[in-house]
Amino acid sequence: MTDSVFKSGYVAIIGRPNVGKSTLINRVLGQKLCITSRRPQTTRHRILGIKTSEQSQLIYVDTPGLHIDDKRAMNRYMNRAAASSINDVDVILFVVDGMNWTDEDERVLERLKEDAKAPVILVINKMDKLEDKEVMLPHIEQLSNKFDFSNVLPISARKGMNIEQLETEITTLMPEGELIFPEDQFTDRSSRFLAAELVREQLFRHLGQELPYSITVEIEQFDDEEKLYRIGAVIYVERDGQKSIVIGKKGELLKSVGKGARIEMQNLFGRKVFLRLWVKVREGWGDNERMLKNLGYNDEL
Ligand SMILES: Nc1nc2c(ncn2[C@@H]2O[C@H](COP(=O)(O)OP(=O)(O)OP(=O)(O)O)[C@@H](O)[C@H]2O)c(=O)[nH]1
Ligand SMILES: [Mg+2]
């Protein structure tokens, strides 16, 4: 028992695509929950990652990268999911990529200026990439002048640099409160949802430049057979040509995707997994609000 007060609340992780938001959440959780990739716009939905200790329950909100292009329905959905997370949280982490300040960062900052009611910590990620740390100081000073940040912290989510300091800072800013989720719960998402994400992650990782941006995954079967999970997933693409890319020569690519996803699922669920994948064409779904809703892209999620 400690005599300090228990703290609890929500921490939104906000930033443009690809700055390392999901990598950061996995790092603080000490477990892989959110999918990550070298490609921008990997995260499409808001996902909670819950970390409970003796002193606190910190509920991290991973969000899609805020981006400028919102011509497609799916992009608008992603921007809405990220922007709505700025409200109703107790602390905001504004994540940027080292020295690479862009127009999109500027736009995110404008949004924060308009909407943020909670304290904002500026998190400068990917510090491991920076060889000359000296150049960072004037940069930090310049960024600090842009907004009344409650703190500015250089970190490396990938290497685990300064993560404890960040957590301490977040806890300091958190209000006193009770447990919001049961102490053994670590996300608000179902195993079904996480399984679909893990298939999508492998597609992002295996497909390189050929990746159809709008590819999506739906779980059709998820049976708990005690010793194993039997999972069937459909990969949706928008055109026939994309289908053959995803399947690959002699089905090799799809096989590697399935193998990678199965290994990740077994790690996450702690259970043996039997996984089957199909590829189907569903034209124009990324442009169509109604089809997006049918595929689970609705704002209540
Ligand atoms: N060198 C380095 N790379 C990092 C670090 N953190 C993340 N990355 C890499 O940056 C890329 C993007 O990481 P994500 O965590 O998927 O980024 P994100 O901000 O969630 O991206 P979206 O979901 O697309 O908005 C991946 O290749 C990560 O491995 C870091 O601290 N150092
Ligand atoms: Mg992400």
CSV table of C-alpha atoms and ligand atoms in Angstrom, one decimal:
chain,number,residue,atom,x,y,z
A,1,MET,CA,0.0,0.0,0.0
A,2,THR,CA,1.1,3.5,-0.7
A,3,ASP,CA,-0.3,6.6,0.8
A,4,SER,CA,-0.2,8.6,-2.4
A,5,VAL,CA,-3.5,9.2,-4.2
A,6,PHE,CA,-4.7,6.9,-7.1
A,7,LYS,CA,-4.8,8.7,-10.5
A,8,SER,CA,-6.7,7.7,-13.6
A,9,GLY,CA,-7.6,9.2,-16.9
A,10,TYR,CA,-7.2,9.3,-20.7
A,11,VAL,CA,-4.1,10.2,-22.7
A,12,ALA,CA,-4.7,11.0,-26.4
A,13,ILE,CA,-1.8,10.4,-28.7
A,14,ILE,CA,-2.1,12.8,-31.6
A,15,GLY,CA,0.1,13.7,-34.6
A,16,ARG,CA,0.4,13.5,-38.3
A,17,PRO,CA,0.8,10.0,-39.9
A,18,ASN,CA,4.0,7.9,-39.4
A,19,VAL,CA,5.5,9.8,-36.5
A,20,GLY,CA,5.5,6.8,-34.2
A,21,LYS,CA,2.2,7.1,-32.2
A,22,SER,CA,1.4,3.4,-32.3
A,23,THR,CA,5.0,2.4,-31.6
A,24,LEU,CA,4.9,4.7,-28.5
A,25,ILE,CA,1.7,3.2,-27.2
A,26,ASN,CA,3.1,-0.3,-27.5
A,27,ARG,CA,6.2,0.8,-25.8
A,28,VAL,CA,4.4,2.2,-22.7
A,29,LEU,CA,2.2,-0.8,-22.5
A,30,GLY,CA,5.2,-3.1,-22.7
A,31,GLN,CA,3.1,-5.2,-25.2
A,32,LYS,CA,2.2,-5.0,-28.8
A,33,LEU,CA,-1.4,-3.9,-29.1
A,34,CYS,CA,-1.4,-1.5,-32.0
A,35,ILE,CA,-0.2,-2.3,-35.5
A,36,THR,CA,2.7,-0.3,-36.9
A,37,SER,CA,4.5,0.0,-40.2
A,38,ARG,CA,6.9,2.2,-42.2
A,39,ARG,CA,4.0,3.4,-44.3
A,40,PRO,CA,1.8,6.4,-43.3
A,41,GLN,CA,-1.8,5.9,-42.4
A,42,THR,CA,-1.4,2.5,-40.8
A,43,THR,CA,-3.8,3.2,-37.9
A,44,ARG,CA,-7.4,3.7,-39.0
A,45,HIS,CA,-9.4,3.5,-35.7
A,46,ARG,CA,-9.2,4.9,-32.3
A,47,ILE,CA,-7.9,2.1,-29.9
A,48,LEU,CA,-7.5,2.2,-26.2
A,49,GLY,CA,-4.4,0.8,-24.5
A,50,ILE,CA,-4.9,0.5,-20.7
A,51,LYS,CA,-2.0,0.5,-18.3
A,52,THR,CA,-2.9,-0.2,-14.7
A,53,SER,CA,-0.3,0.0,-11.8
A,54,GLU,CA,-0.6,0.4,-8.0
A,55,GLN,CA,-0.6,4.2,-8.4
A,56,SER,CA,-2.6,4.8,-11.5
A,57,GLN,CA,-4.7,3.7,-14.5
A,58,LEU,CA,-3.5,5.5,-17.6
A,59,ILE,CA,-5.7,4.9,-20.7
A,60,TYR,CA,-3.9,5.7,-23.8
A,61,VAL,CA,-5.8,6.5,-27.0
A,62,ASP,CA,-4.1,5.6,-30.2
A,63,THR,CA,-5.4,7.6,-33.1
A,64,PRO,CA,-5.0,7.7,-36.9
A,65,GLY,CA,-2.5,10.3,-38.1
A,66,LEU,CA,-4.2,13.6,-38.8
A,67,HIS,CA,-3.7,14.4,-42.5
A,68,ILE,CA,-4.6,17.0,-45.0
A,69,ASP,CA,-6.0,14.9,-47.8
A,70,ASP,CA,-9.6,14.2,-47.0
A,71,LYS,CA,-11.1,13.6,-50.4
A,72,ARG,CA,-11.9,10.0,-49.7
A,73,ALA,CA,-14.6,8.9,-47.2
A,74,MET,CA,-12.1,6.7,-45.3
A,75,ASN,CA,-9.7,9.6,-44.9
A,76,ARG,CA,-12.5,11.8,-43.5
A,77,TYR,CA,-13.4,9.0,-41.1
A,78,MET,CA,-9.8,8.8,-39.9
A,79,ASN,CA,-9.4,12.5,-39.4
A,80,ARG,CA,-12.7,12.5,-37.4
A,81,ALA,CA,-11.5,9.6,-35.3
A,82,ALA,CA,-8.3,11.5,-34.4
A,83,ALA,CA,-9.8,14.9,-34.0
A,84,SER,CA,-12.6,13.7,-31.7
A,85,SER,CA,-9.9,12.2,-29.4
A,86,ILE,CA,-8.6,15.7,-28.6
A,87,ASN,CA,-11.7,16.4,-26.6
A,88,ASP,CA,-12.6,14.6,-23.4
A,89,VAL,CA,-9.1,13.5,-22.4
A,90,ASP,CA,-7.0,14.5,-19.5
A,91,VAL,CA,-3.6,14.8,-21.2
A,92,ILE,CA,-2.6,15.1,-24.8
A,93,LEU,CA,0.7,13.9,-26.3
A,94,PHE,CA,1.5,15.7,-29.5
A,95,VAL,CA,4.0,13.4,-31.2
A,96,VAL,CA,6.4,14.8,-33.9
A,97,ASP,CA,9.2,13.2,-35.9
A,98,GLY,CA,12.6,14.5,-34.7
A,99,MET,CA,13.6,17.7,-36.6
A,100,ASN,CA,11.1,17.1,-39.4
A,101,TRP,CA,8.5,19.7,-38.8
A,102,THR,CA,6.0,19.8,-41.7
A,103,ASP,CA,2.9,21.7,-42.8
A,104,GLU,CA,0.9,18.7,-41.5
A,105,ASP,CA,2.4,19.2,-38.0
A,106,GLU,CA,1.5,22.8,-38.2
A,107,ARG,CA,-2.1,21.9,-39.0
A,108,VAL,CA,-2.2,19.5,-36.1
A,109,LEU,CA,-1.0,22.3,-33.9
A,110,GLU,CA,-3.7,24.6,-35.1
A,111,ARG,CA,-6.3,22.0,-34.2
A,112,LEU,CA,-4.8,21.7,-30.8
A,113,LYS,CA,-4.9,25.4,-30.3
A,114,GLU,CA,-8.5,25.5,-31.2
A,115,ASP,CA,-9.8,22.4,-29.4
A,116,ALA,CA,-7.4,21.2,-26.7
A,117,LYS,CA,-8.7,21.7,-23.2
A,118,ALA,CA,-6.2,19.4,-21.5
A,119,PRO,CA,-2.5,20.0,-21.0
A,120,VAL,CA,-0.4,19.1,-24.1
A,121,ILE,CA,3.0,17.5,-23.9
A,122,LEU,CA,5.1,17.9,-27.0
A,123,VAL,CA,6.8,14.5,-27.6
A,124,ILE,CA,9.8,14.7,-30.0
A,125,ASN,CA,10.1,11.1,-31.2
A,126,LYS,CA,12.8,9.2,-33.1
A,127,MET,CA,15.7,10.8,-31.2
A,128,ASP,CA,17.8,7.7,-31.9
A,129,LYS,CA,18.0,8.8,-35.5
A,130,LEU,CA,19.6,12.1,-34.6
A,131,GLU,CA,23.4,11.9,-34.6
A,132,ASP,CA,24.1,15.4,-33.4
A,133,LYS,CA,22.0,16.0,-30.4
A,134,GLU,CA,23.2,19.6,-30.1
A,135,VAL,CA,21.2,20.7,-33.0
A,136,MET,CA,18.1,19.6,-31.1
A,137,LEU,CA,18.3,22.4,-28.5
A,138,PRO,CA,17.5,25.3,-30.7
A,139,HIS,CA,14.8,23.2,-32.4
A,140,ILE,CA,13.2,22.4,-29.1
A,141,GLU,CA,13.3,26.1,-28.2
A,142,GLN,CA,11.7,27.1,-31.4
A,143,LEU,CA,8.9,24.5,-31.0
A,144,SER,CA,8.3,25.4,-27.4
A,145,ASN,CA,7.5,29.0,-28.5
A,146,LYS,CA,4.7,27.8,-30.7
A,147,PHE,CA,2.4,26.8,-27.9
A,148,ASP,CA,2.1,26.7,-24.2
A,149,PHE,CA,3.2,23.1,-23.9
A,150,SER,CA,3.2,21.7,-20.3
A,151,ASN,CA,6.5,20.0,-21.2
A,152,VAL,CA,8.7,19.1,-24.2
A,153,LEU,CA,10.3,15.7,-24.2
A,154,PRO,CA,12.6,14.1,-26.7
A,155,ILE,CA,12.2,10.4,-26.8
A,156,SER,CA,12.7,7.3,-28.8
A,157,ALA,CA,9.7,5.0,-28.8
A,158,ARG,CA,11.6,2.4,-30.7
A,159,LYS,CA,14.6,2.2,-28.4
A,160,GLY,CA,12.7,3.1,-25.2
A,161,MET,CA,14.5,6.4,-24.5
A,162,ASN,CA,13.0,8.7,-21.9
A,163,ILE,CA,9.8,6.7,-21.7
A,164,GLU,CA,9.8,6.6,-17.9
A,165,GLN,CA,10.2,10.3,-17.7
A,166,LEU,CA,7.2,10.7,-20.1
A,167,GLU,CA,5.1,8.4,-17.9
A,168,THR,CA,6.0,10.3,-14.8
A,169,GLU,CA,5.1,13.5,-16.5
A,170,ILE,CA,1.7,12.1,-17.6
A,171,THR,CA,0.9,10.8,-14.1
A,172,THR,CA,1.7,14.2,-12.6
A,173,LEU,CA,-0.8,15.8,-14.9
A,174,MET,CA,-3.5,13.2,-14.3
A,175,PRO,CA,-6.4,13.9,-12.0
A,176,GLU,CA,-7.1,11.8,-8.9
A,177,GLY,CA,-9.6,9.1,-9.8
A,178,GLU,CA,-10.8,5.5,-9.4
A,179,LEU,CA,-10.3,2.6,-11.7
A,180,ILE,CA,-12.2,3.2,-15.0
A,181,PHE,CA,-11.6,-0.3,-16.4
A,182,PRO,CA,-11.1,-3.6,-14.5
A,183,GLU,CA,-7.4,-3.8,-13.6
A,184,ASP,CA,-6.7,-6.8,-15.9
A,185,GLN,CA,-8.2,-5.2,-19.0
A,186,PHE,CA,-5.7,-3.9,-21.4
A,187,THR,CA,-7.8,-2.7,-24.4
A,188,ASP,CA,-11.4,-1.8,-25.3
A,189,ARG,CA,-11.1,-3.8,-28.5
A,190,SER,CA,-12.3,-7.4,-29.1
A,191,SER,CA,-10.0,-10.2,-30.1
A,192,ARG,CA,-11.8,-10.2,-33.4
A,193,PHE,CA,-10.9,-6.6,-34.1
A,194,LEU,CA,-7.3,-7.2,-33.1
A,195,ALA,CA,-7.1,-10.3,-35.3
A,196,ALA,CA,-8.2,-8.2,-38.3
A,197,GLU,CA,-5.6,-5.6,-37.5
A,198,LEU,CA,-2.8,-8.1,-37.4
A,199,VAL,CA,-3.7,-9.4,-40.8
A,200,ARG,CA,-3.7,-5.8,-42.1
A,201,GLU,CA,-0.4,-5.1,-40.5
A,202,GLN,CA,1.2,-8.0,-42.4
A,203,LEU,CA,-0.3,-6.8,-45.6
A,204,PHE,CA,1.3,-3.3,-45.0
A,205,ARG,CA,4.6,-5.0,-44.3
A,206,HIS,CA,4.7,-7.4,-47.2
A,207,LEU,CA,3.3,-5.3,-49.9
A,208,GLY,CA,5.7,-2.4,-50.0
A,209,GLN,CA,5.0,0.1,-52.7
A,210,GLU,CA,2.4,-2.2,-54.3
A,211,LEU,CA,0.1,-1.9,-51.3
A,212,PRO,CA,-3.4,-0.9,-52.3
A,213,TYR,CA,-3.9,1.9,-49.9
A,214,SER,CA,-7.5,1.0,-49.2
A,215,ILE,CA,-7.1,-2.6,-48.4
A,216,THR,CA,-9.2,-3.8,-45.5
A,217,VAL,CA,-9.8,-7.0,-43.5
A,218,GLU,CA,-13.0,-8.5,-42.1
A,219,ILE,CA,-13.1,-11.5,-39.7
A,220,GLU,CA,-15.8,-14.0,-40.9
A,221,GLN,CA,-15.1,-16.8,-38.5
A,222,PHE,CA,-13.7,-16.6,-34.9
A,223,ASP,CA,-14.2,-19.9,-33.1
A,224,ASP,CA,-12.9,-20.6,-29.6
A,225,GLU,CA,-12.1,-24.3,-29.7
A,226,GLU,CA,-10.5,-24.3,-26.2
A,227,LYS,CA,-7.0,-25.4,-27.4
A,228,LEU,CA,-7.0,-23.1,-30.4
A,229,TYR,CA,-8.7,-20.2,-32.1
A,230,ARG,CA,-10.0,-21.0,-35.6
A,231,ILE,CA,-10.0,-17.8,-37.5
A,232,GLY,CA,-11.2,-17.0,-41.0
A,233,ALA,CA,-10.5,-13.6,-42.5
A,234,VAL,CA,-11.4,-11.9,-45.8
A,235,ILE,CA,-9.1,-9.3,-47.3
A,236,TYR,CA,-11.0,-6.8,-49.4
A,237,VAL,CA,-9.4,-5.0,-52.3
A,238,GLU,CA,-11.0,-2.6,-54.8
A,239,ARG,CA,-9.9,-4.1,-58.1
A,240,ASP,CA,-9.1,-7.5,-59.7
A,241,GLY,CA,-5.5,-6.4,-60.4
A,242,GLN,CA,-5.0,-5.8,-56.7
A,243,LYS,CA,-6.3,-9.3,-55.9
A,244,SER,CA,-3.5,-10.9,-57.8
A,245,ILE,CA,-0.9,-8.7,-56.2
A,246,VAL,CA,-2.2,-9.7,-52.7
A,247,ILE,CA,-2.2,-13.4,-53.6
A,248,GLY,CA,1.3,-13.2,-55.2
A,249,LYS,CA,3.0,-15.7,-57.5
A,250,LYS,CA,1.7,-19.2,-56.7
A,251,GLY,CA,0.0,-17.7,-53.6
A,252,GLU,CA,3.4,-17.1,-51.9
A,253,LEU,CA,2.6,-13.6,-50.7
A,254,LEU,CA,-0.7,-14.5,-49.1
A,255,LYS,CA,1.0,-17.4,-47.5
A,256,SER,CA,3.6,-15.2,-45.9
A,257,VAL,CA,1.0,-12.8,-44.7
A,258,GLY,CA,-1.0,-15.6,-43.1
A,259,LYS,CA,2.1,-17.0,-41.4
A,260,GLY,CA,3.2,-13.6,-40.0
A,261,ALA,CA,-0.3,-12.8,-38.8
A,262,ARG,CA,-0.8,-16.2,-37.2
A,263,ILE,CA,2.5,-15.9,-35.2
A,264,GLU,CA,1.5,-12.4,-34.1
A,265,MET,CA,-2.0,-13.6,-33.1
A,266,GLN,CA,-0.5,-16.5,-31.1
A,267,ASN,CA,1.7,-14.0,-29.2
A,268,LEU,CA,-1.2,-11.7,-28.5
A,269,PHE,CA,-3.8,-14.3,-27.5
A,270,GLY,CA,-1.4,-16.8,-25.9
A,271,ARG,CA,-3.3,-19.5,-27.8
A,272,LYS,CA,-2.6,-21.7,-30.8
A,273,VAL,CA,-4.3,-20.2,-33.9
A,274,PHE,CA,-5.5,-21.8,-37.1
A,275,LEU,CA,-5.9,-19.0,-39.7
A,276,ARG,CA,-7.5,-19.0,-43.2
A,277,LEU,CA,-7.4,-16.1,-45.5
A,278,TRP,CA,-9.5,-15.2,-48.6
A,279,VAL,CA,-9.1,-12.2,-51.0
A,280,LYS,CA,-12.3,-10.6,-52.4
A,281,VAL,CA,-13.0,-7.6,-54.6
A,282,ARG,CA,-15.4,-5.0,-53.4
A,283,GLU,CA,-15.3,-2.0,-55.7
A,284,GLY,CA,-15.0,1.5,-54.4
A,285,TRP,CA,-15.6,0.8,-50.8
A,286,GLY,CA,-13.1,3.4,-49.6
A,287,ASP,CA,-15.1,6.2,-51.3
A,288,ASN,CA,-18.5,5.1,-50.0
A,289,GLU,CA,-19.8,6.1,-46.6
A,290,ARG,CA,-22.3,3.3,-46.5
A,291,MET,CA,-19.9,0.5,-47.4
A,292,LEU,CA,-17.4,1.9,-44.8
A,293,LYS,CA,-20.1,1.6,-42.1
A,294,ASN,CA,-20.8,-2.0,-43.2
A,295,LEU,CA,-17.1,-2.7,-42.8
A,296,GLY,CA,-17.0,-1.4,-39.2
A,297,TYR,CA,-15.8,2.1,-40.0
A,298,ASN,CA,-18.5,3.9,-37.9
A,299,ASP,CA,-18.0,6.7,-35.6
A,300,GLU,CA,-19.2,4.9,-32.5
A,301,LEU,CA,-16.1,2.7,-32.7
B,1,LIG,N1,14.1,5.3,-35.7
B,1,LIG,C1,12.9,5.3,-35.1
B,1,LIG,N2,11.8,4.8,-35.8
B,1,LIG,C2,10.6,4.9,-35.1
B,1,LIG,C3,10.5,5.3,-33.8
B,1,LIG,N3,9.2,5.2,-33.4
B,1,LIG,C4,8.6,4.7,-34.5
B,1,LIG,N4,9.4,4.5,-35.5
B,1,LIG,C5,9.1,3.9,-36.9
B,1,LIG,O1,8.3,4.9,-37.6
B,1,LIG,C6,7.4,4.1,-38.4
B,1,LIG,C7,5.9,4.6,-38.1
B,1,LIG,O2,5.6,4.1,-36.8
B,1,LIG,P1,4.1,4.0,-36.4
B,1,LIG,O3,4.1,3.7,-34.9
B,1,LIG,O4,3.3,3.1,-37.2
B,1,LIG,O5,3.6,5.5,-36.6
B,1,LIG,P2,2.1,6.1,-36.4
B,1,LIG,O6,2.3,7.5,-36.0
B,1,LIG,O7,1.3,5.3,-35.5
B,1,LIG,O8,1.6,6.1,-37.9
B,1,LIG,P3,0.0,6.2,-38.4
B,1,LIG,O9,-0.7,5.1,-37.7
B,1,LIG,O10,0.2,5.9,-39.9
B,1,LIG,O11,-0.5,7.6,-38.2
B,1,LIG,C8,7.6,2.6,-38.1
B,1,LIG,O12,8.5,2.2,-39.1
B,1,LIG,C9,8.3,2.7,-36.8
B,1,LIG,O13,9.1,1.6,-36.6
B,1,LIG,C10,11.7,5.7,-33.1
B,1,LIG,O14,11.7,6.1,-31.9
B,1,LIG,N5,12.8,5.7,-33.8
B,2,MG,MG,-0.5,4.4,-35.9
